[in-house]
Coordinates of C-alpha atoms in Angstrom, one line a residue:
M1 CA 0.2 0.6 0.3
A2 CA 1.8 3.5 -0.9
K3 CA 0.2 6.0 1.1
K4 CA 0.6 9.7 0.0
S5 CA 0.5 13.1 2.4
K6 CA -2.0 15.1 2.5
K7 CA -2.9 18.2 0.2
Q8 CA 0.0 16.1 -2.6
Q9 CA -1.3 16.3 -5.6
Q10 CA 0.3 13.8 -8.3
P11 CA 0.4 14.2 -12.0
G12 CA -3.9 12.8 -12.9
G13 CA -5.5 13.0 -10.1
T14 CA -9.2 12.1 -9.7
P15 CA -11.8 15.5 -9.9
A16 CA -12.0 14.2 -6.1
T17 CA -8.6 14.5 -5.2
V18 CA -8.7 18.9 -7.2
A19 CA -11.7 19.3 -5.0
L20 CA -9.7 19.2 -1.8
T21 CA -6.7 20.6 -3.3
T22 CA -8.8 23.9 -4.8
A23 CA -10.7 23.5 -1.7
G24 CA -7.9 23.4 1.1
V25 CA -8.3 20.5 2.9
D26 CA -6.4 18.2 4.9
F27 CA -6.0 15.0 3.1
T28 CA -4.6 11.8 2.9
V29 CA -5.1 9.9 -0.8
H30 CA -4.1 5.6 0.2
S31 CA -3.6 3.8 -2.9
Y32 CA -4.0 -0.6 -2.8
D33 CA -4.1 -2.5 -6.0
H34 CA -7.1 -3.4 -6.4
D35 CA -8.6 -7.2 -7.0
P36 CA -11.1 -7.7 -9.7
A37 CA -12.3 -10.7 -8.2
H38 CA -13.0 -8.9 -3.9
P39 CA -17.0 -9.0 -3.7
S40 CA -17.1 -5.9 -2.4
Y41 CA -14.9 -3.1 -3.1
G42 CA -15.5 -1.2 -0.1
E43 CA -14.5 -4.2 2.7
E44 CA -11.2 -4.8 0.4
A45 CA -10.3 -1.5 0.7
A46 CA -10.7 -1.5 4.9
E47 CA -8.1 -4.2 4.5
A48 CA -5.8 -3.8 1.5
M49 CA -5.2 0.0 4.2
G50 CA -5.6 -2.0 7.3
V51 CA -8.7 0.7 8.6
S52 CA -11.6 -0.4 10.5
P53 CA -14.8 -0.9 7.8
D54 CA -17.0 1.5 10.2
R55 CA -14.1 4.1 9.4
V56 CA -14.4 3.1 5.5
F57 CA -17.1 5.1 4.0
K58 CA -18.6 3.2 0.2
T59 CA -20.2 5.8 -1.9
L60 CA -24.3 5.0 -3.6
V61 CA -26.3 6.1 -5.3
A62 CA -30.2 5.9 -5.5
D63 CA -33.4 7.9 -7.0
V64 CA -35.2 9.5 -4.6
D65 CA -38.7 9.7 -5.8
G66 CA -36.7 11.3 -9.7
T67 CA -33.9 12.6 -8.1
L68 CA -30.5 11.0 -8.0
T69 CA -29.0 11.5 -4.6
V70 CA -25.3 10.7 -2.9
A71 CA -26.0 8.1 -0.2
V72 CA -22.1 7.9 1.8
V73 CA -22.1 4.4 4.3
P74 CA -20.1 2.2 6.3
V75 CA -18.3 -0.8 4.7
A76 CA -19.1 -2.7 7.3
G77 CA -23.7 -1.7 7.2
Q78 CA -26.1 -1.9 4.5
L79 CA -28.3 1.7 3.6
D80 CA -31.8 2.2 4.3
L81 CA -33.4 3.1 1.5
K82 CA -36.7 4.0 2.7
A83 CA -34.9 6.3 5.7
L84 CA -32.9 8.2 2.7
A85 CA -35.6 9.1 1.1
S86 CA -37.2 10.5 4.9
A87 CA -34.2 12.1 5.0
V88 CA -33.9 14.2 1.7
G89 CA -37.8 15.0 2.3
G90 CA -38.5 11.9 -0.3
K91 CA -41.4 9.3 -0.1
R92 CA -39.5 6.5 -1.9
A93 CA -35.4 4.8 -2.8
T94 CA -34.4 3.1 -5.1
M95 CA -31.1 2.2 -6.2
A96 CA -29.8 4.1 -8.7
D97 CA -29.7 2.2 -12.5
P98 CA -25.1 1.9 -13.1
T99 CA -25.2 3.2 -16.0
L100 CA -26.9 6.5 -15.8
A101 CA -25.0 6.8 -11.9
E102 CA -21.6 6.4 -13.8
R103 CA -22.9 8.9 -16.2
T104 CA -23.9 11.2 -13.5
T105 CA -20.8 11.7 -11.0
G106 CA -18.8 10.9 -13.5
Y107 CA -17.4 7.6 -11.8
V108 CA -16.7 4.3 -11.8
R109 CA -19.1 1.0 -10.1
G110 CA -16.4 0.6 -7.0
G111 CA -14.3 4.1 -7.0
I112 CA -17.8 7.1 -6.9
S113 CA -17.0 9.6 -4.9
P114 CA -18.7 12.5 -3.4
L115 CA -16.1 14.7 -3.7
G116 CA -16.1 16.6 -7.7
Q117 CA -18.9 14.5 -9.4
R118 CA -19.9 15.9 -12.5
K119 CA -23.2 16.7 -11.8
R120 CA -23.4 17.2 -7.7
L121 CA -26.2 15.9 -6.6
P122 CA -28.2 16.0 -2.9
T123 CA -25.8 14.0 -0.8
V124 CA -27.1 12.7 3.1
L125 CA -23.7 11.8 4.7
D126 CA -24.5 8.4 8.0
E127 CA -24.4 10.2 11.3
S128 CA -21.6 7.1 12.5
A129 CA -19.2 9.2 10.2
S130 CA -19.2 12.2 13.8
S131 CA -17.7 10.3 15.2
H132 CA -14.9 9.9 13.5
P133 CA -11.5 11.6 13.6
T134 CA -11.1 10.8 10.1
I135 CA -14.0 8.2 7.3
C136 CA -12.0 7.1 4.4
V137 CA -13.8 7.4 0.6
S138 CA -12.9 6.9 -2.6
A139 CA -11.0 9.3 -3.6
G140 CA -12.7 8.5 -7.6
R141 CA -11.3 5.8 -8.8
R142 CA -10.6 1.5 -7.3
G143 CA -8.0 1.1 -5.7
L144 CA -7.8 4.5 -4.3
E145 CA -9.2 6.5 -1.2
V146 CA -9.0 9.4 0.4
E147 CA -9.0 10.2 4.5
L148 CA -10.6 12.9 6.6
A149 CA -12.5 14.6 8.6
P150 CA -16.1 14.0 8.3
Q151 CA -17.5 17.5 8.8
D152 CA -14.7 18.7 5.8
L153 CA -16.2 15.7 3.6
A154 CA -20.2 17.2 5.0
K155 CA -19.3 20.7 4.2
L156 CA -17.7 20.3 0.5
T157 CA -21.3 18.1 -0.7
D158 CA -22.8 19.7 1.5
A159 CA -24.5 16.7 2.9
V160 CA -26.6 16.2 5.6
L161 CA -26.5 13.7 8.6
A162 CA -28.4 11.2 8.4
P163 CA -29.3 7.3 10.3
V164 CA -29.2 6.4 6.8
A165 CA -27.0 2.5 7.5
R166 CA -28.6 0.2 9.0
S167 CA -26.2 -2.9 9.8

């Protein structure tokens, strides 16, 4: 595992790392060799980085009453679609079509970051994030994570904090 220092921007950085650098936010990039055969992108990231799965968050795109919405939840849990809909004042949520999610965010499945998306979407960060000094989210491609303070993530994405994950 290679580890880059905070705010270090390399040529070919992702839109997520560019957004963090531009915002002047402290962050650390973690890279690892992605195994396409691993059954879970998030669990693979946690294992590769040696970080507890409750500190590694996955980015999921859902359709809430016709509006694509981002949910950021721990890889140790699952997204509660009803809670997500409620958190954004909606009635019904379903998982978004993966192709639409990729096209809208500009990222590939397993590498969708809540930061630097092609189109800014409403975002909900599971409230459990606030119990950690830092969390890890995708940096915009498989095998690349960014570690940052949850309050910085919430601020940069205009995220609502709500209980949208379940065990």
